Coordinates of C-alpha atoms in Angstrom, one line a residue:
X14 CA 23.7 23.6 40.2
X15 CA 22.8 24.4 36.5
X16 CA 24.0 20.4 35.8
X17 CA 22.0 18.9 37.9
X18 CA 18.9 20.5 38.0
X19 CA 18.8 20.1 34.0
X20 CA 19.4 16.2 34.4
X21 CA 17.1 15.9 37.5
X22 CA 14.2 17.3 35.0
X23 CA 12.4 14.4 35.1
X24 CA 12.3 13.3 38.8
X25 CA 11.4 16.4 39.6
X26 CA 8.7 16.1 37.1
X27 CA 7.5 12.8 38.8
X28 CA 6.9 14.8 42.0
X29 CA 5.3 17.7 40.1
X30 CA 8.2 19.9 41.5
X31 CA 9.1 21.9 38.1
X32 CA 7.2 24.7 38.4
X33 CA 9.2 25.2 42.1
X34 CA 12.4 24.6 41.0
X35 CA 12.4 27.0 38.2
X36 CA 12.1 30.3 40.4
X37 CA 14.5 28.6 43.2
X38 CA 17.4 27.9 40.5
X39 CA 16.9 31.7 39.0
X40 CA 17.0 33.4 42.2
X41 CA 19.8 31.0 44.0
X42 CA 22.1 31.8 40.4
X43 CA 20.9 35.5 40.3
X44 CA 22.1 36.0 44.2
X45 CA 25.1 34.4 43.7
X46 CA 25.9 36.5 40.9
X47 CA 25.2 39.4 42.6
X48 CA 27.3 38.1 45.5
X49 CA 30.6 36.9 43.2
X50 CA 29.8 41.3 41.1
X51 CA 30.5 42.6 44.9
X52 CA 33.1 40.5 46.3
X53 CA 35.1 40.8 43.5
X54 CA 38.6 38.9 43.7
X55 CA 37.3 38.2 47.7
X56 CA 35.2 35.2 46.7
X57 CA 36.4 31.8 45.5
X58 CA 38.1 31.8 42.2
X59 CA 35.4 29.4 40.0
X60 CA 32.9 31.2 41.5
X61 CA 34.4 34.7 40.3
X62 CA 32.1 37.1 38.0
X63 CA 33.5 36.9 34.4
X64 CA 33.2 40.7 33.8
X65 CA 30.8 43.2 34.2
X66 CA 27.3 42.7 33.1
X67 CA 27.1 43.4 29.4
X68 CA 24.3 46.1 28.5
X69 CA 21.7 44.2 26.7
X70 CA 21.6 41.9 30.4
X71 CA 20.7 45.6 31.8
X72 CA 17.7 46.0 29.3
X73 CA 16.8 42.9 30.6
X74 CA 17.0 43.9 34.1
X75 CA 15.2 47.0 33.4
X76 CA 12.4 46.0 31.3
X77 CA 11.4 43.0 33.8
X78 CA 11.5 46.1 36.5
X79 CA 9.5 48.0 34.9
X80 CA 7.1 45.1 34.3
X81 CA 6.6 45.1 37.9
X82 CA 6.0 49.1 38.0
X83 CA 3.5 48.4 35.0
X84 CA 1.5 45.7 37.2
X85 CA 1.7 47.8 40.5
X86 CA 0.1 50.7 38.7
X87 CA -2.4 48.4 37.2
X88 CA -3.5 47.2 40.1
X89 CA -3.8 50.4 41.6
X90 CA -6.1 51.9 38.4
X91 CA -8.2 49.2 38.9
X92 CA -8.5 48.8 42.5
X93 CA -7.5 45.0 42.4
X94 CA -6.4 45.9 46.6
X95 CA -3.4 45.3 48.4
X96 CA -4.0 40.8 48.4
X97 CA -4.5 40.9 45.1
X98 CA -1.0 43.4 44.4
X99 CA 0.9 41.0 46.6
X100 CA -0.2 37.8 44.9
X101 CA 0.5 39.5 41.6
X102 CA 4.0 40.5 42.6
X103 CA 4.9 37.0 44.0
X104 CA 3.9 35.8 40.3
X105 CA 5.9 38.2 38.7
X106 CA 9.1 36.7 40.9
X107 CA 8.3 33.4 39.4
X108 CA 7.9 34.4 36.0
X109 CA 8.9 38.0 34.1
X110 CA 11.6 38.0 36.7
X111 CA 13.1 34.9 35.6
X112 CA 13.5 36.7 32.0
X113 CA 16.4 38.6 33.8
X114 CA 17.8 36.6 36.4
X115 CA 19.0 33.5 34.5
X116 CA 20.8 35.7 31.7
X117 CA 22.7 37.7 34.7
X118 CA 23.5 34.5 35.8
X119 CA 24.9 33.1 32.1
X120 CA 26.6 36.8 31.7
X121 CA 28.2 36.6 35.5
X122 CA 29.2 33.3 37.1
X123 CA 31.5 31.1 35.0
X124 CA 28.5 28.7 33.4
X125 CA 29.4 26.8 30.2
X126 CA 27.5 26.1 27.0
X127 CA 28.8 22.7 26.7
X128 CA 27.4 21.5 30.6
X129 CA 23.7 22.7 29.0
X130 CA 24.0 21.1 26.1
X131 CA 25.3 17.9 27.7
X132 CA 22.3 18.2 30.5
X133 CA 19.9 18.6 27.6
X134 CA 21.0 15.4 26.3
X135 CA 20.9 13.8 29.8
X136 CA 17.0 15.1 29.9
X137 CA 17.0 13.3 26.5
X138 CA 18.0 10.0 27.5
X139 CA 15.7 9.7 30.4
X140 CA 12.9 10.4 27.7
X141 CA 13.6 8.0 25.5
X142 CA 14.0 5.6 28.2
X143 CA 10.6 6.7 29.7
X144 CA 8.8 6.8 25.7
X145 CA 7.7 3.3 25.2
X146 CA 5.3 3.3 28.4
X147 CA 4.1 7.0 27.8
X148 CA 3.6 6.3 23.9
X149 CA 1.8 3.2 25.2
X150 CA -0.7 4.5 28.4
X151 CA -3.8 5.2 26.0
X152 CA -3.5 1.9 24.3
X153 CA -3.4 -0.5 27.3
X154 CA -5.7 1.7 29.0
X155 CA -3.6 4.0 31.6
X156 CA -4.9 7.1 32.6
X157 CA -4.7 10.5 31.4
X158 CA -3.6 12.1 34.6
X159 CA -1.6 10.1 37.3
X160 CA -1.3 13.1 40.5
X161 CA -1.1 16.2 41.3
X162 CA 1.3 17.1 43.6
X163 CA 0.6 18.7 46.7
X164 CA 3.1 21.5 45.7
X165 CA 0.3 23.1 44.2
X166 CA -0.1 25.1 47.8
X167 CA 2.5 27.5 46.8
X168 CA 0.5 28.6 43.9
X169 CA 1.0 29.1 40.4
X170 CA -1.3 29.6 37.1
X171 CA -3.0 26.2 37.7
X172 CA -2.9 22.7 38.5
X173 CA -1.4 21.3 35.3
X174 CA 1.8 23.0 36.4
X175 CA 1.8 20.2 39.3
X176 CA 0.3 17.7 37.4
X177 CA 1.7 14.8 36.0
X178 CA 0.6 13.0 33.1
X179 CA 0.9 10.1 31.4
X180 CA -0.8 11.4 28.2
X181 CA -3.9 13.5 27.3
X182 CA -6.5 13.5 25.0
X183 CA -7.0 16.3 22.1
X184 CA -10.8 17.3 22.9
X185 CA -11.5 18.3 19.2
X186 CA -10.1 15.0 17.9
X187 CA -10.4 12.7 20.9
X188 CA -6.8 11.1 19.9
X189 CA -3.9 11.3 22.2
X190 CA -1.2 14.0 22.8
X191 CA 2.2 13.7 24.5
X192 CA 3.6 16.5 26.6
X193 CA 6.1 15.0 28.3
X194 CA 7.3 17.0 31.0
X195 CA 5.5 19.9 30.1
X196 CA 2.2 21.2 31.4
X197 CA 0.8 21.1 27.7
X198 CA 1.8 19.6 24.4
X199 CA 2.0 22.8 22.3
X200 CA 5.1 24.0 24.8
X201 CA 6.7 20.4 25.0
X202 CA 6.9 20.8 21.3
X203 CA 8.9 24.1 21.9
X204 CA 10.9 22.1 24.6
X205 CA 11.9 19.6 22.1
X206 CA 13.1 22.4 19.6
X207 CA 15.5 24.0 22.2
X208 CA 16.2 20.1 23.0
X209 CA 17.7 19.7 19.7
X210 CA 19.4 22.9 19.7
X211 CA 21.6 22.3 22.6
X212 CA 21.7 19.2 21.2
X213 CA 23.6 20.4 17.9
X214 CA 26.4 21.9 20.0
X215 CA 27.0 18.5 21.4
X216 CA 30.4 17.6 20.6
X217 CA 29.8 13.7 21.5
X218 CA 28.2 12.0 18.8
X219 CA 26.2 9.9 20.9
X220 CA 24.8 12.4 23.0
X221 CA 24.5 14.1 20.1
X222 CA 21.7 11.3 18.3
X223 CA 20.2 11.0 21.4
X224 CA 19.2 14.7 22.5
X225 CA 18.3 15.0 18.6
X226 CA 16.3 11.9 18.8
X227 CA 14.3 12.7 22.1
X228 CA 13.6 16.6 20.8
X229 CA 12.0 15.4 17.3
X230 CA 10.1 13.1 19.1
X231 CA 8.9 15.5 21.6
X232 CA 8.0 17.4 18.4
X233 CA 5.9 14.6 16.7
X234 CA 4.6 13.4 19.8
X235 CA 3.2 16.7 20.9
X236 CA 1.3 16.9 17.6
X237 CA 2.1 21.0 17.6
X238 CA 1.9 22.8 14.7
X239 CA 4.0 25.6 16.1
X240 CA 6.7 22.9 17.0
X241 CA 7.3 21.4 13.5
X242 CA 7.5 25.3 12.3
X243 CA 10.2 25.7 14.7
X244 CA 12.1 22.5 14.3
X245 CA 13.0 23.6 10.7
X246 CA 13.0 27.6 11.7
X247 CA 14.9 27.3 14.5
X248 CA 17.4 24.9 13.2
X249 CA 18.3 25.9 9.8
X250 CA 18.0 29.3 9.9
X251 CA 20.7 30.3 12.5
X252 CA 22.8 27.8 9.9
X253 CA 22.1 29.6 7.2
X254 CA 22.9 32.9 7.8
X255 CA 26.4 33.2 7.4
X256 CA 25.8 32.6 3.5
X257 CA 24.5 36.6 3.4
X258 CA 28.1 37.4 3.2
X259 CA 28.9 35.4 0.8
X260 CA 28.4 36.5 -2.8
X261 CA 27.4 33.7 -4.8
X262 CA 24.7 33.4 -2.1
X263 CA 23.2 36.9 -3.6
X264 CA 23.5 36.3 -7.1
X265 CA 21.6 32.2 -6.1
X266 CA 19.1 34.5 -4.3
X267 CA 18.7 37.0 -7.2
X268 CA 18.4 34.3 -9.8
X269 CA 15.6 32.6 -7.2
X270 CA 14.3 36.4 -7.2
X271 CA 14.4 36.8 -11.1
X272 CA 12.0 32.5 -10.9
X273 CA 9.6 34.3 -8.8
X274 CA 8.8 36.8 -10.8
X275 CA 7.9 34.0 -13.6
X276 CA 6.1 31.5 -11.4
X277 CA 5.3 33.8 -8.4
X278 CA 1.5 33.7 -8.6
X279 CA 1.7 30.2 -8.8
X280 CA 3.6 29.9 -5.6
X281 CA 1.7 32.6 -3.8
X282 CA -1.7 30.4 -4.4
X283 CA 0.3 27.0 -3.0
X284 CA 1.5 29.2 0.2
X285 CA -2.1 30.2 0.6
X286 CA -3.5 27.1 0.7
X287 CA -0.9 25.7 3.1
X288 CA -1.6 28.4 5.7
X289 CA -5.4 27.7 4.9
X290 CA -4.6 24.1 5.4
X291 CA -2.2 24.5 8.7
X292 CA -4.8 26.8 10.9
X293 CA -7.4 24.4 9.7
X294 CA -5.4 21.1 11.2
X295 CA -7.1 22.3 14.5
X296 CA -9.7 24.9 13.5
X297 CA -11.0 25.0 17.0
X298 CA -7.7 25.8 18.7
X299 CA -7.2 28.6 15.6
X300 CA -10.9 30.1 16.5
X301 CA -10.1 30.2 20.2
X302 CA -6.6 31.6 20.3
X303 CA -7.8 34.7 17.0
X304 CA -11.0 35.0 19.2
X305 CA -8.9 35.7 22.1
X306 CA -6.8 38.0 20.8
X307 CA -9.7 40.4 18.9
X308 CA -11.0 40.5 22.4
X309 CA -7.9 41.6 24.5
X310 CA -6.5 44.1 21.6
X311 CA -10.4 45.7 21.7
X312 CA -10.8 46.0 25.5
X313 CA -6.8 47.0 25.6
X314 CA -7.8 50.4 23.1
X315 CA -11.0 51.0 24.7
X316 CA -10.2 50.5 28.6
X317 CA -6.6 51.0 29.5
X318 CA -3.9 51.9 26.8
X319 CA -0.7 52.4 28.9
X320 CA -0.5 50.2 31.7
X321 CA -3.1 47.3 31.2
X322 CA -6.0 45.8 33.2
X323 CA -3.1 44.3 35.9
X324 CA -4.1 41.1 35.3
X325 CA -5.8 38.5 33.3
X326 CA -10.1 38.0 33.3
X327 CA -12.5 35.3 32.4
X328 CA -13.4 35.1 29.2
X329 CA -17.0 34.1 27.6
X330 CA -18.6 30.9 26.7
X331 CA -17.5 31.8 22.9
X332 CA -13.6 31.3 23.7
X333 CA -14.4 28.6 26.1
X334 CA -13.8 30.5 28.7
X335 CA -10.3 30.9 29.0
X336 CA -8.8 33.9 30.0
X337 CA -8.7 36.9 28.3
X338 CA -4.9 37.9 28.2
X339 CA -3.8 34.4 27.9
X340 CA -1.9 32.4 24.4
X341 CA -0.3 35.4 23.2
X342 CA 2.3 37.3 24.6
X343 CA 1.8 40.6 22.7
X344 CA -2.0 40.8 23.1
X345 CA -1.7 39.4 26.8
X346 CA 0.9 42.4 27.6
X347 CA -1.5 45.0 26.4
X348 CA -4.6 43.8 28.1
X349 CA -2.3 43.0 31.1
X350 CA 0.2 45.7 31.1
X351 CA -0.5 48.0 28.4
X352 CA 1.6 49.3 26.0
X353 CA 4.3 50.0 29.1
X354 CA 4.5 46.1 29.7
X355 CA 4.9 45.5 26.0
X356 CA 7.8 47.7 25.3
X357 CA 9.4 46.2 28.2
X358 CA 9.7 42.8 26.7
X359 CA 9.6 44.2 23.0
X360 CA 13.3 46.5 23.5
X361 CA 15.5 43.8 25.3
X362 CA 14.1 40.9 22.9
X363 CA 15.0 43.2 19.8
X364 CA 18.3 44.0 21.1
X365 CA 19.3 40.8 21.7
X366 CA 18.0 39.3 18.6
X367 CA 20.0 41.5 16.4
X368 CA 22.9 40.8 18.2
X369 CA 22.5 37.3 17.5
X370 CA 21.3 37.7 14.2
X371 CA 24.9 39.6 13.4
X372 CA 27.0 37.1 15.2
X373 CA 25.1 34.3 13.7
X374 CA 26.3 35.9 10.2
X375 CA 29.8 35.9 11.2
X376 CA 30.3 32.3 12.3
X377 CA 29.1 29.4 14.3
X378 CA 28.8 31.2 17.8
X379 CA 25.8 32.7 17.5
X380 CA 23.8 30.2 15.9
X381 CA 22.5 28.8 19.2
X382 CA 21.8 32.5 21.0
X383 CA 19.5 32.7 17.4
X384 CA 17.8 29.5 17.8
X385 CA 17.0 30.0 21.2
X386 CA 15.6 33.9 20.4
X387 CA 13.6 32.6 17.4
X388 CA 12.1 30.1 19.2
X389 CA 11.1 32.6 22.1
X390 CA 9.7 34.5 19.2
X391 CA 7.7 32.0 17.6
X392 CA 6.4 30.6 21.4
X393 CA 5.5 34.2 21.9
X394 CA 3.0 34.3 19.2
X395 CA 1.0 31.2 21.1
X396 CA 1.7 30.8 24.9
X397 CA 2.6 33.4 27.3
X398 CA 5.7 33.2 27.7
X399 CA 6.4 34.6 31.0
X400 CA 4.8 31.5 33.3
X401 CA 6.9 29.4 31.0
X402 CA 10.5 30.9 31.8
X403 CA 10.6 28.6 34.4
X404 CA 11.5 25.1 32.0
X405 CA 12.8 28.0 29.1
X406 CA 16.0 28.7 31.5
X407 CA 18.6 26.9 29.8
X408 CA 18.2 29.3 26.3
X409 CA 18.1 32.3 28.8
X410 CA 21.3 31.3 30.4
X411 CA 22.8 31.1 27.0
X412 CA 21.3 34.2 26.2
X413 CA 23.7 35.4 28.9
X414 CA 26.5 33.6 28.4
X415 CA 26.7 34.9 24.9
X416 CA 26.1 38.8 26.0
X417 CA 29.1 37.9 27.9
X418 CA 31.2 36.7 24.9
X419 CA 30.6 39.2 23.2
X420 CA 31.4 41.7 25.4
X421 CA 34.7 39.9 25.8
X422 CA 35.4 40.2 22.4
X423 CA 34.3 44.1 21.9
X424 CA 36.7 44.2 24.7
X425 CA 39.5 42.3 23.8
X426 CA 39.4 44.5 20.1
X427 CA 39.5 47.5 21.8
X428 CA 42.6 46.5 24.3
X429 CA 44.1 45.6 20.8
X430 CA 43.4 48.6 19.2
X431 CA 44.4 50.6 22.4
X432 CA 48.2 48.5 22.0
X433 CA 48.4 49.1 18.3
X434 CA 47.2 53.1 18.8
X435 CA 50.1 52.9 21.7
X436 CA 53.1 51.5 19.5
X437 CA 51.7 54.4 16.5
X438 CA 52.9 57.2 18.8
X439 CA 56.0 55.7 20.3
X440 CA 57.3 55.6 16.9
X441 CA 59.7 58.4 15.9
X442 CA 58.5 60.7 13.4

């Protein structure tokens, strides 16, 4: 199921289906786990659960419950009334609840990393394939938008989720963006950064080039700032981190520590200037999104600390009217959901970024998991990242598949240490 709906991505984009398919997959995978936890040994053996959900898949569980409490009571302080609650609730199913469902699934039901990272490439293929007329439509004068798919009946955040484009144009620039099969280009940039980290654990050369290709050029095309941050981020870090236990990696760092101190101010000034000269690539955007956020962390003190406003609002003429609550998870959970909603997200994400982080020290295992977590964070800070679980499901299934590894391991040591403790006392004295 995982398989094909990965390599499927794109005719499912040509019929505007993606933002369906999402929800359909986490719930199908999330039910079946739940079916293979209480059959036990009674259901089919490949369909068997692995173990028993690992605990950082609870937090997830939990926190995306208590999401829903947190938009319930929202609602209900605000008198948003019972259509309002309802439509609220089938949203959260399609979005915060997908946060939890598709890491049961990776820590449950027997799902492999390599079948991802091989679908990822698939998805790859079929985009390179598909660039030369996409990359082409502005110059021989195709249009923007080709459809919108009658699937936008069952609702979602808007009609670019069932849209499907050829290309659009930047409105501060007029120039032409890509986003591929993405609603927008600033989250097909982020797709093509967890493109080329499944790509990396390709074992097949070839697939290898080509889901690395497709995911820079996702990156490029998209013109993101946030995605060329993350290509390098992303990437490298994970691959580095195993050099903080090593020594000579200390003293290089402390001899780097010891240059600072010489030419620090120097540096400081150039890294200044670059942030002055990254927001400024597209000032407009950077107005917007900072405007945005002053507004939502202001009404969020003054008007409803703990559980939010229950949903987003129209903004003003001054942020172009977008919603207030919308390009930044954190200030869209306190205007939203208060500081409730926020914790809900905040304690799983921590949890399972430091236990990527520590597996990601000790070897090559975790540097995916850490990828995939840094480039939730970093997508965090411009999107809202709940109404885009829905193409982010591969990472969360990893997510879940390594909970589950790990838990295998923590109990595998402590079966080993149980033998050895055994053999201690059988000895004679």
């Amino acid at each position: 199921m995982a398989y094909k709906a990965l390599i499927w991505t794109w005719p499912f984009y040509a019929f505007g289906a993606l933002y369906v398919v999402g929800p359909v997959l986490a719930w199908c995978l999330g039910a079946l786990a739940l079916l293979s936890l209480y059959l036990g040994p009674a259901i089919r053996a490949d369909l068997r659960a692995t173990g028993p959900v690992p605990p950082v898949v609870w937090a997830w569980i939990l926190g995306m419950v208590v999401m829903l409490v947190a938009l319930w009571v929202g609602h209900l302080d605000w008198g948003l009334g019972m259509k309002k609650t309802i439509k609220s609730s089938i949203g959260w199913a399609k979005g915060w609840a997908l946060m939890a469902l598709f890491p049961l699934a990776g820590a449950v039901l027997p799902l492999r990393r390599e079948v991802l990272a091989r679908g990822q490439c698939v998805i790859g293929l079929w985009t390179l394939c598909l660039a030369p007329v996409l990359l082409a439509a502005p110059y021989i004068g195709l249009p923007e938008r080709i459809f919108t798919s009658p699937l936008k009946a069952v609702g979602g955040p808007g009609p670019e989720y069932f849209s499907v484009y050829f290309f659009t144009f930047d409105p501060a620039s007029w120039t032409p963006r890509w986003q591929f099969y993405a609603p927008w280009s600033p989250f097909a940039a982020l797709l093509g950064v967890v493109q080329v980290l499944f790509a990396l654990e390709e074992k097949n050369i070839r697939w290898r080039s080509i889901g690395i290709a497709a995911g820079v050029l996702m990156i490029l095309a998209s013109k993101s700032r946030m995605g060329l941050v993350g290509l390098v981020a992303c990437t490298m870090g994970p691959r580095l981190m195993p050099l903080i236990l090593k020594g000579w990696a200390w003293s290089f760092l402390a001899a780097c520590a010891t240059g600072f101190a010489i030419v620090g101010g120097t540096l400081v000034q150039g890294a200044q200037s670059a942030v002055y000269a990254f927001k400024n690539a597209r000032a407009d955007s950077t107005r917007v999104r900072a405007t945005l956020q002053r507004i939502a962390g202001e009404r969020w003190r003054e008007e409803a600390v703990w559980f939010g406003h229950g949903t987003v609002q129209p903004g003003p003429h001054l942020v172009e009217y977008m919603p207030i609550g919308s390009h930044h998870t954190w200030y869209g959970l306190l205007f939203v959901k208060g500081l409730v909603g926020l914790f809900a997200l905040l304690v799983p994400l921590v949890w399972q970024t430091v236990l990527a982080l520590m597996d990601a020290a000790r070897g090559p295992r975790g540097a995916l998991p850490l990828g995939i977590v840094m480039t939730l964070v970093l997508l965090s800070f411009g999107e809202n990242i709940e109404i885009e679980a829905y193409m982010l499901w591969p990472g969360l299934i990893v997510l879940g598949i390594h909970a589950r590894e790990l838990a295998e391991e923590g109990a595998a040591r402590r079966a080993g240490q149980g033998a050895k403790d055994d053999r201690m006392v059988g000895q004679p004295g």
